[in-house]
Coordinates of C-alpha atoms in Angstrom, one line a residue:
X17 CA -9.8 34.1 -0.9
X18 CA -8.8 32.6 -4.3
X19 CA -8.1 28.9 -4.4
X20 CA -4.5 27.8 -4.4
X21 CA -3.4 26.6 -7.9
X22 CA -0.7 24.3 -9.3
X23 CA 1.1 27.5 -10.4
X24 CA 1.2 28.7 -6.8
X25 CA 2.7 25.5 -5.5
X26 CA 5.2 25.4 -8.4
X27 CA 6.4 28.9 -7.5
X28 CA 6.7 28.1 -3.8
X29 CA 8.7 24.9 -4.5
X30 CA 10.8 26.4 -7.3
X31 CA 9.8 23.7 -9.9
X32 CA 7.6 23.5 -13.0
X33 CA 3.9 23.1 -13.0
X34 CA 4.3 19.7 -14.7
X35 CA 6.5 18.6 -11.8
X36 CA 3.9 19.6 -9.3
X37 CA 1.3 17.7 -11.3
X38 CA 3.5 14.6 -11.3
X39 CA 3.9 14.7 -7.6
X40 CA 0.2 15.2 -6.9
X41 CA -0.6 12.3 -9.2
X42 CA 2.1 10.2 -7.5
X43 CA 3.7 9.6 -10.9
X44 CA 7.1 7.9 -11.1
X45 CA 10.4 9.4 -12.1
X46 CA 10.3 12.3 -9.6
X47 CA 13.3 12.5 -7.3
X48 CA 12.6 12.0 -3.6
X49 CA 14.1 15.4 -2.8
X50 CA 11.9 17.2 -5.3
X51 CA 8.9 15.2 -4.1
X52 CA 9.5 16.3 -0.5
X53 CA 9.9 19.9 -1.6
X54 CA 6.7 19.9 -3.5
X55 CA 4.7 18.2 -0.8
X56 CA 6.0 20.7 1.7
X57 CA 4.7 23.5 -0.5
X58 CA 1.4 21.8 -0.9
X59 CA 1.1 21.5 2.9
X60 CA 2.1 25.1 3.5
X61 CA -0.3 26.6 0.9
X62 CA -3.1 24.2 1.7
X63 CA -3.4 23.1 -1.9
X64 CA -6.2 20.6 -2.7
X65 CA -6.4 18.9 -6.1
X66 CA -9.7 19.5 -8.0
X67 CA -10.6 16.3 -9.8
X68 CA -13.6 17.9 -11.4
X69 CA -11.5 20.6 -13.0
X70 CA -9.0 18.1 -14.2
X71 CA -11.7 16.1 -15.8
X72 CA -13.0 19.1 -17.6
X73 CA -9.5 20.0 -18.8
X74 CA -8.3 16.6 -19.9
X75 CA -11.5 14.5 -20.3
X76 CA -10.2 12.2 -17.6
X77 CA -10.3 12.4 -13.8
X78 CA -7.4 10.0 -13.2
X79 CA -9.6 8.0 -10.9
X80 CA -10.3 4.3 -11.4
X81 CA -12.4 1.9 -9.4
X82 CA -11.6 -1.5 -8.0
X83 CA -14.6 -3.5 -7.0
X84 CA -14.1 -6.8 -5.1
X85 CA -16.5 -9.0 -3.2
X86 CA -14.9 -8.9 0.2
X87 CA -12.0 -6.8 1.5
X88 CA -11.8 -9.0 4.7
X89 CA -10.6 -11.8 2.5
X90 CA -6.7 -11.7 2.5
X91 CA -6.5 -12.5 -1.2
X92 CA -8.6 -9.5 -2.2
X93 CA -7.0 -7.2 0.4
X94 CA -3.5 -8.1 -1.0
X95 CA -4.7 -7.8 -4.6
X96 CA -6.1 -4.3 -3.8
X97 CA -2.7 -3.2 -2.5
X98 CA -1.0 -4.4 -5.7
X99 CA -3.6 -2.6 -7.9
X100 CA -3.0 0.6 -6.0
X101 CA 0.8 0.4 -6.6
X102 CA 0.4 -0.5 -10.3
X103 CA -2.1 2.4 -10.8
X104 CA 0.3 4.9 -9.1
X105 CA 3.0 3.9 -11.6
X106 CA 0.6 5.2 -14.3
X107 CA -0.4 8.3 -12.4
X108 CA -3.8 6.9 -11.5
X109 CA -5.7 6.9 -8.2
X110 CA -7.8 3.9 -7.1
X111 CA -11.2 4.1 -5.4
X112 CA -11.8 0.7 -3.7
X113 CA -15.4 -0.6 -3.5
X114 CA -16.7 -3.7 -1.6
X115 CA -19.6 -5.4 -3.4
X116 CA -20.2 -8.3 -1.0
X117 CA -21.1 -10.2 -4.2
X118 CA -24.4 -8.3 -4.6
X119 CA -25.4 -8.4 -8.3
X120 CA -27.1 -5.0 -8.3
X121 CA -24.0 -3.3 -6.8
X122 CA -21.7 -5.1 -9.3
X123 CA -23.9 -4.0 -12.2
X124 CA -24.0 -0.4 -10.9
X125 CA -20.2 -0.2 -10.8
X126 CA -19.8 -2.0 -14.1
X127 CA -21.7 0.9 -15.8
X128 CA -20.1 3.7 -13.8
X129 CA -23.5 4.7 -12.4
X130 CA -23.1 6.8 -9.2
X131 CA -19.4 7.2 -9.9
X132 CA -19.3 10.0 -12.5
X133 CA -15.7 10.9 -11.7
X134 CA -14.4 7.4 -12.4
X135 CA -12.7 6.8 -15.7
X136 CA -13.1 3.1 -15.6
X137 CA -13.5 0.1 -13.2
X138 CA -11.7 -3.2 -12.5
X139 CA -14.4 -5.6 -11.3
X140 CA -14.2 -9.0 -9.7
X141 CA -17.8 -10.2 -10.3
X142 CA -19.5 -12.8 -8.2
X143 CA -23.3 -12.2 -8.4
X144 CA -23.9 -10.5 -11.7
X145 CA -24.7 -12.8 -14.6
X146 CA -22.8 -12.9 -17.9
X147 CA -25.9 -11.7 -19.8
X148 CA -26.2 -8.7 -17.6
X149 CA -22.5 -7.8 -18.0
X150 CA -22.7 -8.4 -21.7
X151 CA -25.5 -5.8 -22.0
X152 CA -23.5 -3.0 -20.4
X153 CA -19.8 -3.9 -20.9
X154 CA -19.4 -1.7 -24.0
X155 CA -20.8 1.4 -22.3
X156 CA -17.9 2.1 -19.8
X157 CA -14.2 1.1 -19.6
X158 CA -14.2 -2.2 -17.8
X159 CA -11.8 -5.0 -16.9
X160 CA -12.9 -8.2 -15.2
X161 CA -11.0 -10.3 -12.8
X162 CA -11.6 -13.9 -11.7
X163 CA -13.0 -16.9 -13.4
X164 CA -14.8 -16.8 -16.7
X165 CA -18.0 -18.9 -16.9
X166 CA -18.9 -17.7 -20.5
X167 CA -17.6 -17.7 -24.0
X168 CA -14.8 -15.4 -25.0
X169 CA -16.9 -13.0 -27.1
X170 CA -20.0 -13.1 -24.9
X171 CA -19.0 -10.1 -22.7
X172 CA -17.2 -7.2 -24.3
X173 CA -14.5 -6.6 -21.7
X174 CA -10.9 -7.4 -21.0
X175 CA -10.5 -10.3 -18.6
X176 CA -7.5 -11.1 -16.3
X177 CA -7.5 -14.5 -14.6
X178 CA -5.4 -17.5 -13.6
X179 CA -5.9 -21.1 -14.9
X180 CA -8.0 -22.4 -12.0
X181 CA -8.2 -25.9 -13.4
X182 CA -4.4 -26.1 -13.7
X183 CA -3.9 -24.6 -10.3
X184 CA -6.1 -27.1 -8.5
X185 CA -4.6 -29.9 -10.5
X186 CA -1.1 -28.8 -9.4
X187 CA -2.1 -28.8 -5.7
X188 CA -3.9 -32.1 -5.9
X189 CA -1.1 -33.8 -7.8
X190 CA 1.4 -32.6 -5.1
X191 CA -0.7 -34.4 -2.5
X192 CA -1.0 -37.6 -4.6
X193 CA 2.8 -37.6 -5.2
X194 CA 3.2 -37.8 -1.4
X195 CA 1.4 -41.2 -1.6
X196 CA -1.9 -40.0 -0.2
X197 CA -4.8 -42.0 -1.6
X198 CA -7.8 -40.7 0.3
X199 CA -7.7 -37.1 -0.8
X200 CA -10.6 -34.8 0.1
X201 CA -11.8 -31.5 -1.4
X202 CA -13.2 -28.6 0.6
X203 CA -14.7 -25.9 -1.6
X204 CA -17.6 -27.5 -3.5
X205 CA -20.0 -24.7 -2.8
X206 CA -23.8 -24.9 -2.9
X207 CA -24.0 -22.0 -5.4
X208 CA -21.9 -24.0 -8.0
X209 CA -19.8 -20.9 -8.7
X210 CA -17.3 -20.8 -11.5
X211 CA -14.4 -20.9 -9.0
X212 CA -15.7 -24.0 -7.3
X213 CA -16.5 -25.8 -10.6
X214 CA -13.1 -25.1 -12.1
X215 CA -11.2 -26.1 -9.0
X216 CA -13.2 -29.3 -8.6
X217 CA -12.5 -30.1 -12.3
X218 CA -8.7 -29.7 -11.7
X219 CA -9.0 -31.8 -8.5
X220 CA -10.7 -34.6 -10.2
X221 CA -8.3 -34.5 -13.2
X222 CA -5.3 -34.9 -10.9
X223 CA -7.0 -37.8 -9.1
X224 CA -7.6 -39.5 -12.4
X225 CA -4.0 -39.0 -13.5
X226 CA -2.8 -40.5 -10.2
X227 CA -5.1 -43.5 -10.4
X228 CA -7.1 -42.3 -7.3
X229 CA -10.8 -42.8 -7.4
X230 CA -13.0 -39.8 -6.7
X231 CA -15.2 -40.3 -3.7
X232 CA -18.1 -37.8 -3.3
X233 CA -18.1 -38.5 0.4
X234 CA -14.8 -36.7 0.5
X235 CA -16.2 -33.5 -1.1
X236 CA -18.7 -32.0 1.4
X237 CA -20.7 -29.0 0.2
X238 CA -20.0 -25.6 1.8
X239 CA -21.7 -22.2 1.8
X240 CA -18.8 -19.8 1.8
X241 CA -15.0 -19.8 1.2
X242 CA -14.2 -18.9 4.8
X243 CA -12.6 -20.3 7.9
X244 CA -15.8 -21.4 9.6
X245 CA -16.9 -23.5 6.6
X246 CA -13.4 -25.0 6.4
X247 CA -13.7 -25.9 10.0
X248 CA -17.2 -27.5 9.7
X249 CA -16.3 -29.4 6.5
X250 CA -13.2 -30.9 8.1
X251 CA -15.1 -31.8 11.2
X252 CA -17.5 -33.8 9.0
X253 CA -14.6 -35.5 7.2
X254 CA -12.8 -36.5 10.4
X255 CA -16.1 -38.1 11.6
X256 CA -16.1 -40.5 8.6
X257 CA -15.2 -44.2 9.2
X258 CA -11.5 -45.0 9.4
X259 CA -11.4 -46.6 5.9
X260 CA -12.9 -43.5 4.3
X261 CA -11.4 -40.7 6.4
X262 CA -9.0 -38.6 4.3
X263 CA -5.3 -38.7 4.6
X264 CA -5.0 -35.4 2.6
X265 CA -7.2 -32.5 1.8
X266 CA -7.2 -29.9 -1.0
X267 CA -9.0 -26.7 0.1
X268 CA -10.2 -24.3 -2.6
X269 CA -8.9 -21.2 -0.6
X270 CA -6.4 -20.4 2.1
X271 CA -9.2 -19.4 4.5
X272 CA -10.9 -22.8 4.1
X273 CA -7.5 -24.5 4.8
X274 CA -7.0 -22.5 8.0
X275 CA -10.4 -23.6 9.3
X276 CA -9.6 -27.2 8.3
X277 CA -6.3 -27.1 10.1
X278 CA -8.1 -26.0 13.3
X279 CA -10.5 -28.9 13.0
X280 CA -7.7 -31.3 12.6
X281 CA -6.0 -29.9 15.7
X282 CA -9.3 -30.3 17.6
X283 CA -9.5 -33.9 16.5
X284 CA -6.0 -34.6 17.8
X285 CA -4.7 -35.3 14.3
X286 CA -1.3 -34.1 13.1
X287 CA -0.4 -32.2 9.9
X288 CA 1.0 -33.6 7.7
X289 CA 1.6 -37.0 9.3
X290 CA -2.1 -37.9 9.6
X291 CA -3.6 -35.5 7.1
X292 CA -1.6 -33.4 4.6
X293 CA -3.2 -30.0 3.7
X294 CA -2.8 -27.9 0.5
X295 CA -4.8 -24.9 -0.8
X296 CA -4.8 -22.1 -3.2
X297 CA -4.5 -18.2 -2.8
X298 CA -0.9 -17.7 -1.8
X299 CA -1.9 -15.3 1.0
X300 CA 0.3 -14.1 3.9
X301 CA -2.1 -16.0 6.1
X302 CA -0.9 -19.2 4.6
X303 CA 2.7 -18.2 5.2
X304 CA 2.2 -17.4 8.9
X305 CA -0.3 -20.2 9.8
X306 CA 0.9 -23.1 12.1
X307 CA 2.0 -25.2 10.4
X308 CA 2.7 -23.0 7.4
X309 CA 0.4 -23.9 4.6
X310 CA 1.2 -25.3 1.2
X311 CA -0.6 -23.1 -1.3
X312 CA -0.8 -22.4 -5.0
X313 CA 0.3 -18.8 -5.4
X314 CA -1.4 -16.7 -8.1
X315 CA 1.0 -13.9 -9.4
X316 CA -1.0 -11.0 -7.8
X317 CA 1.5 -8.5 -9.1
X318 CA 1.0 -9.7 -12.7
X319 CA -2.8 -9.8 -12.2
X320 CA -2.8 -6.2 -11.0
X321 CA -0.4 -5.0 -13.7
X322 CA -2.3 -6.6 -16.5
X323 CA -5.7 -5.2 -15.2
X324 CA -4.5 -1.7 -14.7
X325 CA -2.7 -1.5 -18.0
X326 CA -5.6 -2.9 -19.9
X327 CA -8.0 -0.4 -18.2
X328 CA -5.6 2.6 -18.8
X329 CA -5.2 1.7 -22.5
X330 CA -8.9 1.5 -22.9
X331 CA -9.5 4.8 -21.1
X332 CA -6.8 6.7 -23.1
X333 CA -7.5 5.3 -26.5
X334 CA -9.6 7.3 -29.0
X335 CA -10.3 4.1 -31.0
X336 CA -12.1 0.9 -29.9
X337 CA -9.6 -1.7 -28.8
X338 CA -10.0 -5.5 -29.2
X339 CA -11.0 -7.3 -26.0
X340 CA -8.4 -9.6 -24.6
X341 CA -8.2 -12.4 -22.1
X342 CA -4.9 -12.5 -20.1
X343 CA -3.9 -15.5 -18.0
X344 CA -1.5 -14.7 -15.2
X345 CA 1.0 -17.3 -14.0
X346 CA 0.8 -19.3 -10.8
X347 CA 3.1 -21.6 -8.9
X348 CA 2.9 -24.1 -6.0
X349 CA 4.7 -23.2 -2.8
X350 CA 5.2 -26.4 -0.7
X351 CA 5.4 -25.7 3.0
X352 CA 5.1 -27.6 6.4
X353 CA 1.5 -28.7 5.9
X354 CA 2.6 -31.2 3.3
X355 CA 6.4 -31.4 3.7
X356 CA 6.5 -31.7 7.5
X357 CA 9.3 -30.5 9.7
X358 CA 9.8 -26.9 10.7
X359 CA 10.8 -24.3 8.3
X360 CA 12.2 -20.9 9.3
X361 CA 10.3 -18.2 7.5
X362 CA 13.0 -15.7 7.1
X363 CA 16.8 -16.1 7.4

C-alpha cells in the first residue's frame, strides 16, 4: 500500500498542500477551523510526516534540540516549555535532551553527533569546558544558554543569558533595605561554577554598597542547587551562635530557598520575622511555596525567543553570521518571605 502523502491529506481536507504542511509543522496563521479539518483528515488517512524526506527536499528537517542539565529542576522544565512554544511559532519541532551536566554528552550534542536529523541545538552547558566548545562550535548551528565563563570571542556560538551579578545584587539589596545586617548566602558550590561565582559576586557587591561586612561563616559550601542542600546549609546556619546567626538569607536558586525554608520551620523560626528569604529563578515553586518566596525572575519568554530566533537564523542563512551575546531582562518579585503578611495569589 502506497504511503499517504501531503497531497492526499490536502484533497481529503479540501485545502492546499501548503496549508497541510503548515498545520503539520504547527505553523501560526492557520485558522482553528482549518486546523481541525486538516487534523481530522490526517487521522482518517493515517498520515505520518517523514522528516527524512523533508530533509532531503529542503536541506532541513525542521527539528532542533534543546539540551539542559536537569529536567526535574523547575527552571529548566519551565524554560523548555517556553522554547517549545517559541519554536512552534517558527514552524520548528523541539527534541529535548537531559545531559545531567555530563561533559561528554554535552559535547556530543554540541556537535550534532548521534542526532543527524537535528538542524541545530540550544545547549545549556554545565560540564563541558570553554576550550572543548570552542573547538566544535563552528561545525554545527549552536546557541548557548546560561552563564559565560570565557571571553566573548573564545567560543564561536551565540549566547543568551541574564546578568547574574546584577540579579544577585538586586535580591541582596532588597534584603539589606529591610534593615537586615547578618545576610547569609546559600549557593557557594564546591565546583566553583560560573553561576555560583557570579551570584556570589553580586551578593558581595550589594553587601558592600549597604555597608554590611561579608562574613564567610554565613556562606556555607554546598554540592548541588537543590532542596536537600538548601536544607542542610540552613541547618548549619541556624546552629551558629546568636550573634552570628543570619537574619536574612539569599539563596542562589529557588530550590535551595525551599529547602532553607523547611530548615527554618524545623528550627521554630518564622519567615520573614526571624529570617527573611530571597532567591533567584522565578519558578512556579516560588509562587506556591509557603510563605510565597521573594525571587528574581529571569524573563524566560525572552530567553527562549532569543535562543530560538538566533538558532533559526543561523540554520537558514547561506552566509556566516556574526556571533552575538544577548542579555535577557530580569526583575525582582517581592513576596511573603520578605514582605510578611499573607498575599492572595489570584484575585
